[in-house]
Short mmCIF file of C-alpha atoms and ligand atoms in Angstrom, two decimals:
data_model
loop_
_atom_site.label_atom_id
_atom_site.label_comp_id
_atom_site.label_asym_id
_atom_site.label_seq_id
_atom_site.Cartn_x
_atom_site.Cartn_y
_atom_site.Cartn_z
CA MET C 758 54.78 -3.96 32.70
CA THR C 759 58.57 -3.13 32.69
CA ALA C 760 60.42 0.50 32.62
CA VAL C 761 61.40 1.84 29.38
CA THR C 762 65.37 2.68 29.18
CA GLU C 763 65.99 5.61 26.74
CA HIS C 764 69.27 7.25 26.59
CA PRO C 765 70.93 6.01 30.13
CA THR C 766 73.36 8.38 31.33
CA SER C 767 76.43 8.87 33.98
CA VAL C 768 77.61 12.08 34.78
CA LYS C 769 80.23 11.94 37.44
CA SER C 770 79.27 14.13 41.11
CA THR C 771 81.81 16.63 42.27
CA THR C 772 80.39 16.82 45.47
CA ASP C 773 79.48 13.31 46.22
CA PRO C 774 76.31 13.87 48.64
CA THR C 775 74.85 10.13 49.70
CA VAL C 776 71.96 10.37 46.65
CA HIS C 777 71.94 12.10 43.70
CA VAL C 778 69.41 12.42 41.21
CA GLN C 779 69.15 14.49 38.44
CA ASP C 780 66.71 15.09 35.58
CA LEU C 781 65.12 11.75 36.35
CA HIS C 782 62.22 10.78 34.02
CA VAL C 783 60.69 7.16 34.79
CA ARG C 784 58.20 5.94 31.98
CA PHE C 785 56.33 2.23 32.44
CA ALA C 786 55.07 0.52 29.21
CA SER C 787 52.04 -1.26 29.06
CA SER C 788 49.29 -2.58 27.07
CA ARG C 789 47.59 0.33 28.00
CA GLY C 790 49.86 2.54 26.77
CA GLU C 791 52.85 4.58 28.34
CA VAL C 792 52.67 6.11 32.10
CA THR C 793 55.28 8.97 32.83
CA ALA C 794 55.38 8.51 36.87
CA VAL C 795 57.96 11.06 37.30
CA GLU C 796 59.69 13.51 34.77
CA HIS C 797 62.44 16.43 35.56
CA ILE C 798 63.45 15.70 39.19
CA ASP C 799 66.11 17.19 40.73
CA LEU C 800 67.28 16.12 44.36
CA THR C 801 70.38 16.04 46.29
CA VAL C 802 70.46 13.99 49.65
CA ALA C 803 73.44 14.97 51.99
CA PRO C 804 74.74 12.16 54.00
CA GLY C 805 73.51 11.66 57.42
CA GLU C 806 70.38 14.12 56.22
CA PHE C 807 66.88 12.62 57.16
CA VAL C 808 64.21 13.73 53.65
CA THR C 809 60.66 13.24 53.85
CA ILE C 810 58.60 12.89 50.40
CA ALA C 811 55.17 14.01 50.58
CA GLY C 812 52.78 14.17 47.29
CA PRO C 813 49.39 12.76 46.12
CA SER C 814 49.07 9.50 45.19
CA GLY C 815 50.94 8.47 41.93
CA CYS C 816 52.47 11.10 41.93
CA GLY C 817 55.91 8.29 42.03
CA LYS C 818 56.92 8.62 45.27
CA SER C 819 57.64 4.77 45.19
CA THR C 820 58.69 4.65 41.97
CA LEU C 821 61.32 7.43 42.76
CA LEU C 822 62.45 4.98 46.41
CA LYS C 823 62.90 2.11 43.78
CA VAL C 824 64.80 3.78 41.08
CA ILE C 825 67.56 4.95 43.79
CA SER C 826 67.24 1.17 45.29
CA GLY C 827 67.89 0.12 41.91
CA LEU C 828 64.99 -1.80 41.60
CA THR C 829 63.61 -0.01 38.88
CA LYS C 830 65.49 1.48 36.31
CA PRO C 831 65.46 5.11 34.90
CA SER C 832 64.06 5.97 31.48
CA ARG C 833 66.47 9.12 31.52
CA GLY C 834 68.18 11.36 33.82
CA VAL C 835 71.63 10.43 36.54
CA VAL C 836 70.91 8.25 39.75
CA GLU C 837 73.83 7.83 42.23
CA LEU C 838 74.33 6.88 45.14
CA ASN C 839 77.87 7.91 46.86
CA GLY C 840 79.11 9.34 43.54
CA ALA C 841 78.56 6.46 41.51
CA PRO C 842 75.63 5.28 39.37
CA VAL C 843 72.94 2.92 40.21
CA THR C 844 73.38 0.46 37.74
CA GLY C 845 71.28 -2.73 39.83
CA PRO C 846 69.49 -3.42 43.26
CA ARG C 847 71.81 -2.20 45.83
CA GLN C 848 73.42 -3.72 49.22
CA ASP C 849 74.21 -1.11 51.27
CA ILE C 850 70.57 0.32 51.04
CA GLY C 851 67.82 -0.62 53.95
CA TYR C 852 64.16 -0.47 52.32
CA VAL C 853 61.12 -0.46 54.68
CA PHE C 854 57.79 -1.13 53.07
CA GLN C 855 54.43 -0.17 53.88
CA ARG C 856 53.51 -3.40 55.14
CA ALA C 857 55.70 -4.97 57.93
CA ALA C 858 55.67 -8.03 55.47
CA LEU C 859 56.96 -10.60 58.07
CA LEU C 860 57.60 -14.02 57.79
CA GLU C 861 54.59 -15.85 60.15
CA TRP C 862 56.38 -18.65 60.52
CA ARG C 863 59.40 -16.83 61.86
CA ASP C 864 60.27 -15.45 65.17
CA VAL C 865 61.53 -12.00 65.85
CA GLU C 866 64.65 -12.80 65.70
CA GLY C 867 64.70 -14.88 62.84
CA ASN C 868 62.80 -12.26 60.90
CA ILE C 869 65.42 -9.99 61.50
CA LEU C 870 68.23 -12.25 60.68
CA ILE C 871 66.94 -13.07 57.53
CA GLN C 872 68.51 -10.03 56.37
CA ALA C 873 72.02 -11.87 57.28
CA GLU C 874 70.86 -15.05 55.72
CA MET C 875 70.48 -13.18 52.41
CA ARG C 876 73.44 -11.56 52.55
CA GLY C 877 75.60 -14.04 53.58
CA MET C 878 77.20 -12.14 56.77
CA PRO C 879 78.75 -14.16 59.63
CA ARG C 880 76.30 -15.12 61.82
CA ALA C 881 77.39 -14.26 65.07
CA LYS C 882 78.11 -10.98 63.91
CA ALA C 883 74.33 -10.56 62.76
CA ARG C 884 73.12 -12.32 66.53
CA GLU C 885 75.25 -9.80 68.33
CA ARG C 886 73.73 -6.63 65.52
CA ALA C 887 69.96 -7.94 66.12
CA ALA C 888 70.82 -8.17 69.68
CA GLU C 889 71.37 -4.43 69.67
CA LEU C 890 68.36 -3.38 67.43
CA ILE C 891 66.43 -5.90 69.53
CA GLU C 892 67.13 -3.61 72.48
CA MET C 893 67.13 0.01 70.62
CA THR C 894 63.78 -0.66 69.27
CA GLY C 895 62.51 -1.80 72.48
CA LEU C 896 61.57 -5.51 71.83
CA SER C 897 63.65 -7.00 74.19
CA GLY C 898 61.70 -9.90 75.48
CA PHE C 899 59.74 -10.64 72.33
CA GLU C 900 62.99 -12.35 70.77
CA LYS C 901 61.25 -15.91 70.30
CA ALA C 902 57.55 -14.16 69.33
CA LEU C 903 55.85 -14.97 66.43
CA PRO C 904 54.56 -12.18 64.20
CA HIS C 905 50.74 -12.69 65.03
CA GLU C 906 51.94 -12.41 69.16
CA LEU C 907 53.07 -8.49 67.89
CA SER C 908 51.11 -5.77 68.02
CA GLY C 909 51.30 -3.23 64.41
CA GLY C 910 53.95 -1.08 66.09
CA MET C 911 56.13 -3.95 66.73
CA GLN C 912 56.00 -5.72 63.76
CA GLN C 913 56.89 -2.29 62.30
CA ARG C 914 59.86 -2.19 64.53
CA VAL C 915 61.14 -5.74 63.65
CA SER C 916 60.63 -4.49 59.85
CA LEU C 917 62.74 -1.62 60.53
CA CYS C 918 65.79 -4.03 62.72
CA ARG C 919 65.85 -6.55 59.67
CA ALA C 920 66.30 -3.30 57.78
CA LEU C 921 69.34 -1.54 59.72
CA LEU C 922 70.52 -5.28 60.30
CA HIS C 923 73.22 -4.92 57.55
CA GLU C 924 73.94 -0.96 59.00
CA PRO C 925 72.88 0.14 55.89
CA GLN C 926 74.42 3.96 55.13
CA VAL C 927 71.01 4.63 53.25
CA LEU C 928 67.62 3.89 54.43
CA LEU C 929 64.42 4.14 52.07
CA MET C 930 61.19 3.74 53.62
CA ASP C 931 58.03 3.94 51.97
CA GLU C 932 55.41 4.82 54.21
CA PRO C 933 56.28 2.64 56.71
CA PHE C 934 53.85 3.83 59.25
CA GLY C 935 50.68 4.23 57.47
CA ALA C 936 49.41 1.00 58.62
CA LEU C 937 49.54 1.99 62.12
CA ASP C 938 46.96 3.81 64.83
CA ALA C 939 47.77 7.48 65.04
CA LEU C 940 49.32 7.25 68.75
CA THR C 941 51.46 4.19 67.78
CA ARG C 942 52.67 6.32 64.40
CA GLU C 943 53.81 9.19 66.89
CA ARG C 944 55.88 6.56 68.96
CA MET C 945 57.23 5.62 66.13
CA ASN C 946 57.95 8.87 64.91
CA VAL C 947 59.82 9.64 67.67
CA GLU C 948 61.58 5.76 68.18
CA LEU C 949 62.92 6.36 64.30
CA ARG C 950 64.34 10.06 65.14
CA ARG C 951 65.96 8.74 68.04
CA ILE C 952 67.60 5.92 66.19
CA TRP C 953 68.37 8.29 63.13
CA GLU C 954 70.08 10.65 65.44
CA SER C 955 72.22 7.60 67.02
CA THR C 956 73.28 5.92 63.96
CA GLY C 957 73.90 8.77 61.30
CA THR C 958 71.82 7.07 58.60
CA THR C 959 70.58 9.01 55.42
CA VAL C 960 66.77 8.42 55.72
CA MET C 961 64.73 8.75 52.80
CA LEU C 962 60.56 8.40 53.99
CA VAL C 963 57.84 8.56 52.08
CA THR C 964 54.81 9.58 53.92
CA HIS C 965 50.93 10.81 53.33
CA SER C 966 51.10 12.26 56.75
CA VAL C 967 52.49 16.10 56.95
CA PRO C 968 53.26 16.10 60.74
CA GLU C 969 54.90 13.18 60.18
CA ALA C 970 56.81 14.55 57.02
CA VAL C 971 57.45 18.00 59.18
CA TYR C 972 58.39 16.14 62.75
CA LEU C 973 61.09 13.77 61.07
CA ALA C 974 62.76 15.73 58.67
CA ASP C 975 65.76 17.96 58.08
CA ARG C 976 63.77 18.88 54.52
CA VAL C 977 60.60 17.95 52.89
CA VAL C 978 60.61 17.39 49.32
CA VAL C 979 56.47 18.00 48.00
CA MET C 980 55.64 16.61 44.59
CA SER C 981 53.10 17.69 41.87
CA PRO C 982 50.53 15.52 40.61
CA ARG C 983 51.43 12.86 38.52
CA PRO C 984 53.62 13.11 36.31
CA GLY C 985 55.71 13.85 39.61
CA ARG C 986 57.71 16.61 39.99
CA VAL C 987 59.13 18.33 43.02
CA LEU C 988 57.16 21.32 43.43
CA GLU C 989 58.81 22.63 46.35
CA VAL C 990 61.71 21.51 48.91
CA LEU C 991 61.44 22.94 52.56
CA ASP C 992 63.88 23.50 54.88
CA VAL C 993 62.92 21.90 58.56
CA ASP C 994 64.27 24.71 61.01
CA LEU C 995 64.11 22.83 64.26
CA PRO C 996 66.68 21.61 66.79
CA ARG C 997 68.17 18.13 65.90
CA HIS C 998 66.79 16.85 69.15
CA ARG C 999 63.25 16.63 68.90
CA VAL C 1000 60.42 16.39 71.70
CA TYR C 1001 57.54 15.55 70.21
CA GLY C 1002 54.92 17.92 71.56
CA ASP C 1003 56.76 20.70 72.15
CA THR C 1004 57.78 19.95 68.37
CA MET C 1005 54.16 19.91 67.15
CA ALA C 1006 53.43 23.25 69.60
CA SER C 1007 56.54 25.62 67.85
CA PRO C 1008 55.32 28.47 65.75
CA VAL C 1009 58.13 27.07 63.32
CA PHE C 1010 56.70 23.48 63.01
CA GLN C 1011 53.06 25.20 62.68
CA GLU C 1012 53.89 27.10 59.43
CA LEU C 1013 55.42 24.17 57.86
CA THR C 1014 52.89 22.36 58.25
CA THR C 1015 50.33 24.79 57.13
CA HIS C 1016 53.05 25.64 53.72
CA VAL C 1017 52.85 21.62 53.07
CA ARG C 1018 49.22 21.50 53.45
CA SER C 1019 48.63 24.19 51.04
CA LEU C 1020 50.80 23.26 48.41
CA LEU C 1021 49.16 19.71 48.77
CA ARG C 1022 45.84 21.72 48.75
CA THR C 1023 46.80 22.35 45.41
CA THR C 1024 47.29 19.00 44.32
CA GLY C 1025 43.80 17.96 45.52
CA GLU C 1026 45.84 16.22 48.49
CA ALA C 1027 45.82 17.07 52.22
CA ASP C 1028 45.27 15.05 55.68
N1 LIG V 2066 55.59 -1.63 37.68
C1 LIG V 2066 55.01 -0.06 37.08
N2 LIG V 2066 54.16 -0.62 35.93
C2 LIG V 2066 53.63 0.38 35.00
N3 LIG V 2066 53.07 1.61 36.36
C3 LIG V 2066 53.82 1.44 37.36
C4 LIG V 2066 54.28 0.47 38.12
N4 LIG V 2066 54.72 1.37 39.16
C5 LIG V 2066 54.11 2.46 38.94
N5 LIG V 2066 53.04 2.41 38.00
C6 LIG V 2066 52.86 3.96 37.44
O1 LIG V 2066 53.30 4.69 37.93
C7 LIG V 2066 52.86 5.99 38.48
C8 LIG V 2066 53.13 6.12 39.86
O2 LIG V 2066 53.22 4.93 41.04
P1 LIG V 2066 53.80 4.93 42.57
O3 LIG V 2066 53.77 3.80 42.85
O4 LIG V 2066 55.51 5.41 42.29
O5 LIG V 2066 53.30 5.67 43.17
P2 LIG V 2066 52.66 6.91 44.48
O6 LIG V 2066 53.41 8.03 44.52
O7 LIG V 2066 54.22 5.69 45.37
O8 LIG V 2066 51.24 6.66 44.88
P3 LIG V 2066 51.04 5.75 46.09
O9 LIG V 2066 51.32 7.45 46.91
O10 LIG V 2066 49.70 5.93 46.45
O11 LIG V 2066 51.94 4.63 47.15
C9 LIG V 2066 51.11 5.50 39.32
O12 LIG V 2066 50.44 5.61 37.74
C10 LIG V 2066 51.67 4.02 38.81
O13 LIG V 2066 50.23 3.63 38.36
MG1 LIG V 2067 53.68 4.60 47.08
#
């Protein structure tokens, strides 16, 4: 099935946020007819911001990330990265999929370096950066390990290193921790937040977990059921450096998660 393109438009942004989405509609055509995945989406993400997206299954969260990355064409509306329209797959983006999607026959380093091979990055520089990322994500000593020798959390960290190898300005993450157990997921949340703090990358992350959405974000976007619209955008007024336990226990966190849950409950979805 392919996206139906209608009236592609391009409007120059005056403020040049990292991500600018305006009046986005995405419809898919199929033999069963048309499906409107998202409609009237307006969203702006500032440079270095961490935005999480929550919403019921099928409301178009993955579609939104794919449109921003240039993998799916909008049917209507504006999608810009750094003030320029997105017209096709972008090199300056890192994408982390729900499953780690590692090559079983390649070791940790080899899986991370695929990114460099696909982009024709100089090998020495790529290896140096891979070593830094391996260290940063606590994978040191496992450079030569194969995916089946790693835990699920470690595999996801390899996937994260691969997405960060080319130092993308924007990191799009589609339920990256959905397959992990609760404890590993918490650890990954803390690690991701730390990596984000030290790299300054702009992150958009889709999640079904309300605590994850609030803990990680500067702002949480809550979407309606399909056709997905933005129901509400919440500012997360928590310190930039977040200690996991303290954050969970804070009144601001409690209020925000309660509010996000109540919004999702109206959509029939809450964890
Ligand atoms: N390539 C495609 N062709 C046809 N329909 C599609 C395509 N991609 C997505 N859709 C439809 O668009 C809607 C939104 O899908 P999408 O994957 O964006 O939802 P989602 O919010 O990510 O859901 P989930 O939380 O289950 O991952 C769904 O109805 C889906 O069937
Ligand atoms: Mg999805």
